[in-house]
PDB file of C-alpha atoms in Angstrom:
ATOM      1  CA  UNK K  28      -1.579   3.769 -60.455  1.00 62.00           C
ATOM      2  CA  UNK K  29      -2.183   7.063 -58.507  1.00 77.00           C
ATOM      3  CA  UNK K  30       0.099   9.187 -60.914  1.00 93.00           C
ATOM      4  CA  UNK K  31       3.001  11.367 -60.101  1.00 96.00           C
ATOM      5  CA  UNK K  32       2.262  12.954 -56.427  1.00 97.00           C
ATOM      6  CA  UNK K  33       3.416  16.437 -54.822  1.00 98.00           C
ATOM      7  CA  UNK K  34       2.582  17.875 -51.904  1.00 97.00           C
ATOM      8  CA  UNK K  35       2.053  19.968 -50.559  1.00 97.00           C
ATOM      9  CA  UNK K  36      -0.230  21.312 -53.065  1.00 97.00           C
ATOM     10  CA  UNK K  37      -0.159  24.994 -51.633  1.00 97.00           C
ATOM     11  CA  UNK K  38       2.079  26.635 -49.475  1.00 97.00           C
ATOM     12  CA  UNK K  39       2.364  29.828 -47.675  1.00 97.00           C
ATOM     13  CA  UNK K  40       5.612  30.816 -46.188  1.00 96.00           C
ATOM     14  CA  UNK K  41       7.334  34.022 -44.505  1.00 97.00           C
ATOM     15  CA  UNK K  42      10.723  35.572 -46.462  1.00 97.00           C
ATOM     16  CA  UNK K  43      13.201  33.512 -44.781  1.00 96.00           C
ATOM     17  CA  UNK K  44      11.702  30.468 -44.156  1.00 97.00           C
ATOM     18  CA  UNK K  45      12.753  27.305 -45.537  1.00 97.00           C
ATOM     19  CA  UNK K  46      10.313  25.602 -47.561  1.00 98.00           C
ATOM     20  CA  UNK K  47      10.164  21.980 -49.124  1.00 98.00           C
ATOM     21  CA  UNK K  48       8.562  20.299 -51.744  1.00 98.00           C
ATOM     22  CA  UNK K  49       7.698  16.609 -52.557  1.00 98.00           C
ATOM     23  CA  UNK K  50       7.625  14.638 -54.870  1.00 98.00           C
ATOM     24  CA  UNK K  51       6.593  10.755 -55.119  1.00 97.00           C
ATOM     25  CA  UNK K  52       7.660   9.047 -58.809  1.00 95.00           C
ATOM     26  CA  UNK K  53       4.649   6.737 -60.442  1.00 94.00           C
ATOM     27  CA  UNK K  54       6.028   3.290 -59.679  1.00 92.00           C
ATOM     28  CA  UNK K  55       8.521   1.756 -61.979  1.00 89.00           C
ATOM     29  CA  UNK K  56       9.796   5.557 -63.504  1.00 91.00           C
ATOM     30  CA  UNK K  57      13.283   6.159 -63.412  1.00 90.00           C
ATOM     31  CA  UNK K  58      13.962   9.644 -64.591  1.00 92.00           C
ATOM     32  CA  UNK K  59      12.167  12.927 -62.563  1.00 94.00           C
ATOM     33  CA  UNK K  60      11.955  16.159 -63.371  1.00 95.00           C
ATOM     34  CA  UNK K  61      11.047  19.514 -61.096  1.00 97.00           C
ATOM     35  CA  UNK K  62       9.692  22.385 -62.779  1.00 96.00           C
ATOM     36  CA  UNK K  63       8.980  25.837 -62.349  1.00 96.00           C
ATOM     37  CA  UNK K  64       6.072  27.618 -63.490  1.00 95.00           C
ATOM     38  CA  UNK K  65       5.232  31.971 -63.515  1.00 93.00           C
ATOM     39  CA  UNK K  66       3.650  33.982 -65.896  1.00 88.00           C
ATOM     40  CA  UNK K  67       6.711  35.267 -66.744  1.00 86.00           C
ATOM     41  CA  UNK K  68       8.860  32.971 -67.414  1.00 86.00           C
ATOM     42  CA  UNK K  69       6.881  30.367 -68.305  1.00 87.00           C
ATOM     43  CA  UNK K  70       7.899  27.073 -67.721  1.00 91.00           C
ATOM     44  CA  UNK K  71      11.135  26.225 -66.625  1.00 91.00           C
ATOM     45  CA  UNK K  72      13.232  23.056 -65.842  1.00 92.00           C
ATOM     46  CA  UNK K  73      14.929  23.241 -62.906  1.00 95.00           C
ATOM     47  CA  UNK K  74      17.234  19.909 -62.565  1.00 95.00           C
ATOM     48  CA  UNK K  75      16.427  16.653 -63.713  1.00 92.00           C
ATOM     49  CA  UNK K  76      17.589  13.212 -62.215  1.00 93.00           C
ATOM     50  CA  UNK K  77      18.003   9.511 -63.518  1.00 90.00           C
ATOM     51  CA  UNK K  78      18.090   6.751 -61.558  1.00 90.00           C
ATOM     52  CA  UNK K  79      18.299   9.090 -58.522  1.00 91.00           C
ATOM     53  CA  UNK K  80      21.859  10.658 -59.739  1.00 92.00           C
ATOM     54  CA  UNK K  81      21.252  14.340 -60.627  1.00 92.00           C
ATOM     55  CA  UNK K  82      22.027  14.627 -64.569  1.00 89.00           C
ATOM     56  CA  UNK K  83      21.313  18.616 -65.447  1.00 89.00           C
ATOM     57  CA  UNK K  84      20.875  20.953 -62.844  1.00 91.00           C
ATOM     58  CA  UNK K  85      21.482  24.387 -64.755  1.00 90.00           C
ATOM     59  CA  UNK K  86      18.027  25.572 -64.305  1.00 90.00           C
ATOM     60  CA  UNK K  87      18.497  26.012 -60.651  1.00 93.00           C
ATOM     61  CA  UNK K  88      18.098  29.376 -60.076  1.00 87.00           C
ATOM     62  CA  UNK K  89      20.947  29.796 -56.939  1.00 84.00           C
ATOM     63  CA  UNK K  90      22.481  28.029 -54.272  1.00 90.00           C
ATOM     64  CA  UNK K  91      19.087  28.527 -52.242  1.00 95.00           C
ATOM     65  CA  UNK K  92      17.679  25.510 -54.502  1.00 97.00           C
ATOM     66  CA  UNK K  93      18.514  21.964 -53.860  1.00 97.00           C
ATOM     67  CA  UNK K  94      17.315  18.821 -54.862  1.00 97.00           C
ATOM     68  CA  UNK K  95      17.339  15.726 -53.621  1.00 96.00           C
ATOM     69  CA  UNK K  96      16.125  12.062 -54.294  1.00 95.00           C
ATOM     70  CA  UNK K  97      16.990   9.599 -51.095  1.00 92.00           C
ATOM     71  CA  UNK K  98      15.490   6.620 -53.153  1.00 92.00           C
ATOM     72  CA  UNK K  99      14.469   5.454 -56.791  1.00 90.00           C
ATOM     73  CA  UNK K 100      10.751   6.776 -56.045  1.00 93.00           C
ATOM     74  CA  UNK K 101      10.569  10.018 -53.951  1.00 96.00           C
ATOM     75  CA  UNK K 102      12.685  13.687 -54.473  1.00 97.00           C
ATOM     76  CA  UNK K 103      12.138  16.744 -52.860  1.00 98.00           C
ATOM     77  CA  UNK K 104      13.333  20.599 -53.802  1.00 98.00           C
ATOM     78  CA  UNK K 105      14.302  22.498 -51.267  1.00 97.00           C
ATOM     79  CA  UNK K 106      14.569  26.581 -50.987  1.00 97.00           C
ATOM     80  CA  UNK K 107      16.238  28.251 -48.198  1.00 96.00           C
ATOM     81  CA  UNK K 108      15.943  30.621 -47.526  1.00 96.00           C
ATOM     82  CA  UNK K 109      12.869  31.510 -49.452  1.00 96.00           C
ATOM     83  CA  UNK K 110      12.500  35.169 -51.221  1.00 96.00           C
ATOM     84  CA  UNK K 111       8.883  36.425 -52.571  1.00 96.00           C
ATOM     85  CA  UNK K 112      10.145  36.103 -56.269  1.00 95.00           C
ATOM     86  CA  UNK K 113      10.446  32.314 -55.554  1.00 96.00           C
ATOM     87  CA  UNK K 114       6.602  32.319 -55.642  1.00 97.00           C
ATOM     88  CA  UNK K 115       5.330  30.442 -58.650  1.00 97.00           C
ATOM     89  CA  UNK K 116       3.967  26.778 -59.054  1.00 97.00           C
ATOM     90  CA  UNK K 117       6.172  24.114 -59.042  1.00 98.00           C
ATOM     91  CA  UNK K 118       6.048  20.974 -60.558  1.00 98.00           C
ATOM     92  CA  UNK K 119       7.622  17.602 -60.915  1.00 97.00           C
ATOM     93  CA  UNK K 120       7.038  14.972 -63.864  1.00 96.00           C
ATOM     94  CA  UNK K 121       8.404  11.443 -63.746  1.00 94.00           C
ATOM     95  CA  UNK K 122       9.032   9.546 -67.156  1.00 91.00           C
ATOM     96  CA  UNK K 123      10.289   5.906 -67.674  1.00 87.00           C
ATOM     97  CA  UNK K 124      13.434   6.753 -70.039  1.00 75.00           C
ATOM     98  CA  UNK K 125      13.306   3.683 -72.025  1.00 64.00           C
ATOM     99  CA  UNK K 126       9.936   3.924 -73.154  1.00 52.00           C
ATOM    100  CA  UNK K 127       9.918   6.835 -75.411  1.00 60.00           C
ATOM    101  CA  UNK K 128      10.116   9.594 -72.979  1.00 73.00           C
ATOM    102  CA  UNK K 129       6.739  10.714 -72.276  1.00 87.00           C
ATOM    103  CA  UNK K 130       6.693  12.623 -68.730  1.00 92.00           C
ATOM    104  CA  UNK K 131       4.015  13.139 -66.487  1.00 94.00           C
ATOM    105  CA  UNK K 132       3.418  15.952 -64.622  1.00 96.00           C
ATOM    106  CA  UNK K 133       2.262  16.007 -61.103  1.00 97.00           C
ATOM    107  CA  UNK K 134      -0.643  18.413 -59.645  1.00 97.00           C
ATOM    108  CA  UNK K 135       1.558  20.871 -58.615  1.00 97.00           C
ATOM    109  CA  UNK K 136       2.841  22.949 -55.456  1.00 98.00           C
ATOM    110  CA  UNK K 137       1.660  26.521 -55.412  1.00 97.00           C
ATOM    111  CA  UNK K 138       4.233  28.175 -53.107  1.00 98.00           C
ATOM    112  CA  UNK K 139       3.300  32.025 -51.939  1.00 97.00           C
ATOM    113  CA  UNK K 140       6.295  33.366 -50.168  1.00 97.00           C
ATOM    114  CA  UNK K 141       5.318  36.540 -48.348  1.00 96.00           C
TER     115      UNK K 141
ATOM    116  CA  UNK E  10      21.573  26.453 -77.288  1.00 66.00           C
ATOM    117  CA  UNK E  11      18.410  24.854 -77.497  1.00 79.00           C
ATOM    118  CA  UNK E  12      15.314  26.581 -78.010  1.00 89.00           C
ATOM    119  CA  UNK E  13      11.641  26.222 -79.005  1.00 94.00           C
ATOM    120  CA  UNK E  14       9.639  29.110 -80.216  1.00 96.00           C
ATOM    121  CA  UNK E  15       6.404  28.783 -80.397  1.00 97.00           C
ATOM    122  CA  UNK E  16       3.216  31.042 -82.375  1.00 97.00           C
ATOM    123  CA  UNK E  17       0.953  32.526 -81.450  1.00 97.00           C
ATOM    124  CA  UNK E  18       1.042  33.315 -77.843  1.00 95.00           C
ATOM    125  CA  UNK E  19      -2.564  33.714 -77.685  1.00 97.00           C
ATOM    126  CA  UNK E  20      -5.779  32.384 -79.994  1.00 98.00           C
ATOM    127  CA  UNK E  21      -9.339  33.237 -80.227  1.00 98.00           C
ATOM    128  CA  UNK E  22     -11.740  31.221 -82.758  1.00 97.00           C
ATOM    129  CA  UNK E  23     -15.236  30.336 -82.968  1.00 97.00           C
ATOM    130  CA  UNK E  24     -16.763  27.267 -81.724  1.00 97.00           C
ATOM    131  CA  UNK E  25     -16.584  25.329 -84.826  1.00 97.00           C
ATOM    132  CA  UNK E  26     -13.500  26.438 -86.619  1.00 97.00           C
ATOM    133  CA  UNK E  27     -10.169  25.012 -86.330  1.00 98.00           C
ATOM    134  CA  UNK E  28      -7.386  26.011 -84.846  1.00 98.00           C
ATOM    135  CA  UNK E  29      -3.368  26.082 -85.671  1.00 98.00           C
ATOM    136  CA  UNK E  30      -0.617  26.274 -83.107  1.00 98.00           C
ATOM    137  CA  UNK E  31       2.720  26.021 -84.492  1.00 98.00           C
ATOM    138  CA  UNK E  32       6.585  25.351 -83.292  1.00 98.00           C
ATOM    139  CA  UNK E  33       9.800  25.738 -84.245  1.00 97.00           C
ATOM    140  CA  UNK E  34      13.077  23.682 -82.669  1.00 96.00           C
ATOM    141  CA  UNK E  35      16.727  24.217 -83.255  1.00 93.00           C
ATOM    142  CA  UNK E  36      18.292  21.533 -82.445  1.00 90.00           C
ATOM    143  CA  UNK E  37      18.746  19.285 -85.336  1.00 90.00           C
ATOM    144  CA  UNK E  38      19.067  16.423 -82.792  1.00 88.00           C
ATOM    145  CA  UNK E  39      15.602  16.873 -82.058  1.00 90.00           C
ATOM    146  CA  UNK E  40      13.782  13.529 -82.270  1.00 89.00           C
ATOM    147  CA  UNK E  41      10.584  13.404 -80.307  1.00 90.00           C
ATOM    148  CA  UNK E  42       8.185  16.486 -80.168  1.00 94.00           C
ATOM    149  CA  UNK E  43       5.034  16.277 -77.221  1.00 94.00           C
ATOM    150  CA  UNK E  44       2.224  18.460 -77.408  1.00 97.00           C
ATOM    151  CA  UNK E  45       0.689  19.275 -73.741  1.00 97.00           C
ATOM    152  CA  UNK E  46      -2.786  20.570 -72.454  1.00 98.00           C
ATOM    153  CA  UNK E  47      -2.723  22.720 -69.511  1.00 97.00           C
ATOM    154  CA  UNK E  48      -6.464  23.375 -68.201  1.00 96.00           C
ATOM    155  CA  UNK E  49      -6.470  26.521 -65.554  1.00 93.00           C
ATOM    156  CA  UNK E  50      -5.339  25.583 -62.514  1.00 92.00           C
ATOM    157  CA  UNK E  51      -4.366  22.223 -63.592  1.00 95.00           C
ATOM    158  CA  UNK E  52      -1.172  20.444 -64.770  1.00 96.00           C
ATOM    159  CA  UNK E  53      -0.040  20.109 -68.178  1.00 96.00           C
ATOM    160  CA  UNK E  54      -1.171  16.484 -69.764  1.00 96.00           C
ATOM    161  CA  UNK E  55       0.093  15.267 -72.278  1.00 95.00           C
ATOM    162  CA  UNK E  56      -2.179  14.903 -75.739  1.00 97.00           C
ATOM    163  CA  UNK E  57      -0.343  13.915 -78.737  1.00 97.00           C
ATOM    164  CA  UNK E  58       3.148  13.375 -79.609  1.00 94.00           C
ATOM    165  CA  UNK E  59       5.376  12.697 -83.205  1.00 93.00           C
ATOM    166  CA  UNK E  60       8.697  11.220 -83.379  1.00 90.00           C
ATOM    167  CA  UNK E  61      10.909  12.114 -86.200  1.00 85.00           C
ATOM    168  CA  UNK E  62      10.411   9.033 -88.184  1.00 85.00           C
ATOM    169  CA  UNK E  63       6.893  10.271 -88.603  1.00 83.00           C
ATOM    170  CA  UNK E  64       5.439  13.049 -90.703  1.00 91.00           C
ATOM    171  CA  UNK E  65       2.023  13.138 -89.373  1.00 94.00           C
ATOM    172  CA  UNK E  66      -0.507  11.758 -86.720  1.00 94.00           C
ATOM    173  CA  UNK E  67      -3.764  12.497 -85.462  1.00 96.00           C
ATOM    174  CA  UNK E  68      -6.204  11.522 -82.746  1.00 94.00           C
ATOM    175  CA  UNK E  69      -9.672  12.050 -83.768  1.00 96.00           C
ATOM    176  CA  UNK E  70     -10.320  15.941 -83.613  1.00 97.00           C
ATOM    177  CA  UNK E  71      -6.206  16.820 -82.982  1.00 98.00           C
ATOM    178  CA  UNK E  72      -3.307  16.604 -85.469  1.00 98.00           C
ATOM    179  CA  UNK E  73       0.512  17.044 -85.200  1.00 97.00           C
ATOM    180  CA  UNK E  74       2.636  17.305 -88.498  1.00 97.00           C
ATOM    181  CA  UNK E  75       6.705  17.402 -88.365  1.00 96.00           C
ATOM    182  CA  UNK E  76       8.850  19.452 -90.826  1.00 95.00           C
ATOM    183  CA  UNK E  77      11.879  17.835 -90.447  1.00 93.00           C
ATOM    184  CA  UNK E  78      13.886  20.018 -92.635  1.00 93.00           C
ATOM    185  CA  UNK E  79      12.253  23.029 -91.769  1.00 94.00           C
ATOM    186  CA  UNK E  80      12.874  22.019 -88.281  1.00 95.00           C
ATOM    187  CA  UNK E  81       9.154  22.739 -87.374  1.00 95.00           C
ATOM    188  CA  UNK E  82       6.045  20.929 -86.088  1.00 97.00           C
ATOM    189  CA  UNK E  83       2.308  22.511 -85.951  1.00 98.00           C
ATOM    190  CA  UNK E  84      -0.609  21.517 -83.427  1.00 98.00           C
ATOM    191  CA  UNK E  85      -3.776  21.675 -85.363  1.00 98.00           C
ATOM    192  CA  UNK E  86      -7.407  21.241 -83.575  1.00 98.00           C
ATOM    193  CA  UNK E  87     -10.598  20.675 -86.127  1.00 97.00           C
ATOM    194  CA  UNK E  88     -14.071  21.220 -84.927  1.00 97.00           C
ATOM    195  CA  UNK E  89     -13.334  23.133 -81.760  1.00 98.00           C
ATOM    196  CA  UNK E  90     -15.581  22.795 -78.710  1.00 97.00           C
ATOM    197  CA  UNK E  91     -15.409  25.128 -75.608  1.00 96.00           C
ATOM    198  CA  UNK E  92     -13.872  22.594 -73.134  1.00 96.00           C
ATOM    199  CA  UNK E  93     -10.462  22.981 -76.183  1.00 97.00           C
ATOM    200  CA  UNK E  94      -9.853  26.267 -74.394  1.00 98.00           C
ATOM    201  CA  UNK E  95      -6.929  26.174 -72.206  1.00 97.00           C
ATOM    202  CA  UNK E  96      -2.960  26.918 -72.967  1.00 97.00           C
ATOM    203  CA  UNK E  97      -0.975  24.711 -74.917  1.00 98.00           C
ATOM    204  CA  UNK E  98       2.844  23.095 -74.715  1.00 97.00           C
ATOM    205  CA  UNK E  99       4.742  22.260 -77.313  1.00 97.00           C
ATOM    206  CA  UNK E 100       8.602  20.614 -76.777  1.00 94.00           C
ATOM    207  CA  UNK E 101      11.026  18.592 -78.434  1.00 92.00           C
ATOM    208  CA  UNK E 102      13.978  16.599 -77.046  1.00 87.00           C
ATOM    209  CA  UNK E 103      16.779  14.659 -77.891  1.00 79.00           C
ATOM    210  CA  UNK E 104      18.271  11.828 -76.564  1.00 66.00           C
ATOM    211  CA  UNK E 105      18.996  13.362 -73.480  1.00 67.00           C
ATOM    212  CA  UNK E 106      15.149  12.966 -72.834  1.00 72.00           C
ATOM    213  CA  UNK E 107      15.438  16.534 -71.078  1.00 81.00           C
ATOM    214  CA  UNK E 108      12.627  18.631 -72.884  1.00 88.00           C
ATOM    215  CA  UNK E 109      12.445  22.294 -74.585  1.00 89.00           C
ATOM    216  CA  UNK E 110       8.909  23.697 -74.493  1.00 92.00           C
ATOM    217  CA  UNK E 111       7.913  26.411 -75.908  1.00 94.00           C
ATOM    218  CA  UNK E 112       6.496  29.627 -74.667  1.00 93.00           C
ATOM    219  CA  UNK E 113       2.358  28.464 -74.820  1.00 95.00           C
ATOM    220  CA  UNK E 114      -0.293  29.472 -76.476  1.00 97.00           C
ATOM    221  CA  UNK E 115      -4.066  30.194 -74.691  1.00 97.00           C
ATOM    222  CA  UNK E 116      -6.693  28.945 -76.733  1.00 98.00           C
ATOM    223  CA  UNK E 117      -9.731  31.132 -76.403  1.00 98.00           C
ATOM    224  CA  UNK E 118     -12.799  29.337 -78.135  1.00 97.00           C
ATOM    225  CA  UNK E 119     -15.706  31.455 -78.561  1.00 95.00           C
ATOM    226  CA  UNK E 120     -19.094  30.341 -77.752  1.00 89.00           C
TER     227      UNK E 120
END
């Protein structure tokens, strides 16, 4: 298995533009987590899904952020409009909930909003 | 709310010495405690974990101990090597499977 796959690996955009980050889960996994990592705030959970259903979105910073799971193996995190303070590394992680909750992280997307 | 405190934030040790990182959690329902290692520019990777029905677990040079009464757990790395240099994160979770991460410890192993 190739593991959790994120794209793009790097994204540079201008303030006000829409940004879409993508994540492909490990085959067979049914839980999906989106994290944001910055030096100041560390690793923050933004939202997580179980069986395609959002369970906890309390970490989503504001309405500019939205996440979806259109199917069991794929998720998107969208920021519209983007702001410089959104610059961070965004990770997704997947797990097989019934197997003991180990989360496997993707390689991350480094987002820079100018 | 749920919280995990991690100490120290930075740790420097000489190659060959031991390193200990400590975490304290607040939610008494927590039952699974993973440790992740994150090298510079890389993803966090699970290195060891422990469940609430176990007091200690070892895997070669790394070990984790859990004290449920005191609600703290620790990562021990023996015979440290330069490749152990990284940021280490502890986490705690209960039946919700939502991880609460510590703030990370930057470990530097000096050759």
